[in-house]
Short mmCIF file of C-alpha atoms in Angstrom, two decimals:
data_model
loop_
_atom_site.label_atom_id
_atom_site.label_comp_id
_atom_site.label_asym_id
_atom_site.label_seq_id
_atom_site.Cartn_x
_atom_site.Cartn_y
_atom_site.Cartn_z
CA UNK A 178 -115.81 -155.07 97.01
CA UNK A 179 -113.64 -152.76 94.91
CA UNK A 180 -114.14 -151.65 91.32
CA UNK A 181 -111.61 -154.20 90.04
CA UNK A 182 -113.54 -157.24 91.26
CA UNK A 183 -114.70 -159.68 88.61
CA UNK A 184 -117.39 -162.25 89.35
CA UNK A 185 -116.91 -165.74 87.89
CA UNK A 186 -119.94 -168.02 87.66
CA UNK A 187 -119.39 -171.60 86.49
CA UNK A 188 -120.68 -174.96 87.62
CA UNK A 189 -117.28 -176.54 86.90
CA UNK A 190 -114.92 -175.97 89.83
CA UNK A 191 -111.81 -176.38 87.66
CA UNK A 192 -112.96 -173.70 85.23
CA UNK A 193 -113.85 -171.32 88.08
CA UNK A 194 -110.44 -171.79 89.68
CA UNK A 195 -108.59 -171.44 86.38
CA UNK A 196 -110.34 -168.24 85.32
CA UNK A 197 -110.07 -166.72 88.82
CA UNK A 198 -106.37 -167.55 89.08
CA UNK A 199 -105.59 -166.06 85.67
CA UNK A 200 -107.47 -162.86 86.53
CA UNK A 201 -105.76 -162.54 89.91
CA UNK A 202 -102.36 -162.85 88.21
CA UNK A 203 -103.38 -159.81 86.14
CA UNK A 204 -104.23 -157.82 89.26
CA UNK A 205 -107.99 -158.30 89.46
CA UNK A 206 -109.75 -159.55 92.55
CA UNK A 207 -112.35 -162.24 91.97
CA UNK A 208 -115.31 -163.88 93.58
CA UNK A 209 -116.40 -167.28 92.30
CA UNK A 210 -119.83 -168.87 92.43
CA UNK A 211 -121.48 -172.13 91.39
CA UNK A 212 -124.87 -170.58 90.59
CA UNK A 213 -126.26 -167.29 89.34
CA UNK A 214 -128.55 -167.02 92.36
CA UNK A 215 -125.58 -167.02 94.75
CA UNK A 216 -123.64 -164.55 92.58
CA UNK A 217 -126.37 -161.99 91.99
CA UNK A 218 -125.78 -159.72 95.02
CA UNK A 219 -122.05 -159.43 94.28
CA UNK A 220 -122.58 -158.83 90.57
CA UNK A 221 -124.28 -155.50 91.20
CA UNK A 222 -121.04 -153.80 92.26
CA UNK A 223 -118.47 -155.76 90.25
CA UNK A 224 -116.42 -154.54 87.30
CA UNK A 225 -117.93 -157.32 85.20
CA UNK A 226 -119.36 -160.83 85.41
CA UNK A 227 -118.03 -163.88 83.59
CA UNK A 228 -120.57 -166.68 83.06
CA UNK A 229 -119.85 -170.12 81.68
CA UNK A 230 -122.41 -171.22 79.09
CA UNK A 231 -123.34 -174.29 81.18
CA UNK A 232 -125.24 -171.83 83.38
CA UNK A 233 -127.54 -171.14 80.41
CA UNK A 234 -128.68 -174.75 80.56
CA UNK A 235 -128.94 -175.08 84.34
CA UNK A 236 -130.37 -171.61 85.14
CA UNK A 237 -131.62 -170.15 81.83
CA UNK A 238 -133.95 -167.50 83.26
CA UNK A 239 -131.60 -166.38 86.03
CA UNK A 240 -128.66 -166.20 83.60
CA UNK A 241 -130.64 -164.19 81.03
CA UNK A 242 -131.84 -161.79 83.71
CA UNK A 243 -128.35 -161.35 85.16
CA UNK A 244 -126.86 -160.69 81.72
CA UNK A 245 -129.62 -158.20 80.95
CA UNK A 246 -129.10 -156.38 84.23
CA UNK A 247 -125.35 -156.06 83.71
CA UNK A 248 -125.85 -153.53 80.91
CA UNK A 249 -123.23 -155.09 78.66
CA UNK A 250 -120.71 -155.67 81.46
CA UNK A 251 -120.90 -159.43 81.14
CA UNK A 252 -118.82 -162.02 79.35
CA UNK A 253 -120.28 -165.36 78.30
CA UNK A 254 -117.75 -168.19 77.96
CA UNK A 255 -119.35 -170.14 75.15
CA UNK A 256 -118.64 -173.01 72.83
CA UNK A 257 -120.14 -171.25 69.83
CA UNK A 258 -123.38 -173.22 70.12
CA UNK A 259 -124.93 -171.37 73.05
CA UNK A 260 -127.35 -168.57 72.41
CA UNK A 261 -129.45 -166.20 74.44
CA UNK A 262 -132.30 -164.02 73.37
CA UNK A 263 -131.32 -161.16 71.08
CA UNK A 264 -132.38 -158.50 73.61
CA UNK A 265 -129.66 -159.56 76.05
CA UNK A 266 -126.43 -157.56 75.70
CA UNK A 267 -123.25 -159.44 76.52
CA UNK A 268 -119.84 -160.22 75.07
CA UNK A 269 -119.03 -163.77 73.99
CA UNK A 270 -115.61 -165.34 74.47
CA UNK A 271 -115.48 -168.67 72.64
CA UNK A 272 -113.73 -171.61 74.32
CA UNK A 273 -110.90 -172.44 74.15
CA UNK A 274 -109.53 -168.95 74.70
CA UNK A 275 -106.13 -167.55 75.57
CA UNK A 276 -105.19 -165.22 78.39
CA UNK A 277 -104.73 -162.45 75.85
CA UNK A 278 -108.24 -163.06 74.49
CA UNK A 279 -109.73 -162.85 77.98
CA UNK A 280 -107.82 -159.67 78.89
CA UNK A 281 -108.76 -158.06 75.59
CA UNK A 282 -112.45 -158.60 76.29
CA UNK A 283 -112.17 -157.33 79.88
CA UNK A 284 -110.22 -154.27 78.77
CA UNK A 285 -112.82 -153.47 76.11
CA UNK A 286 -115.57 -153.63 78.76
CA UNK A 287 -113.68 -151.36 81.14
CA UNK A 288 -112.92 -148.85 78.37
CA UNK A 289 -116.59 -148.79 77.34
CA UNK A 290 -117.61 -148.13 80.95
CA UNK A 291 -115.45 -144.98 81.18
#
């Protein structure tokens, strides 16, 4: 896996495909997963991880742990109603979002990591 790989975790196949396709158009490589448990090993080396908020309902503990372990290099795709514990550091991108919104968040994460 290279440093430009972004992990996408979403239960909805359409959302996973859409986000992955848009990122690949922008030059990022992606890996997509249905569950946090399957994604965890790949997340360790990825540029960042994008989680859909449905994962918070289906795998709350695993999602919170993954977001905590990412050290701020995670993006939560939320509807504005989802919330995690305050101690978890992540960036929220509220649905619906544009391609420019998504790239802006990813660019801010990569700049912060430098």
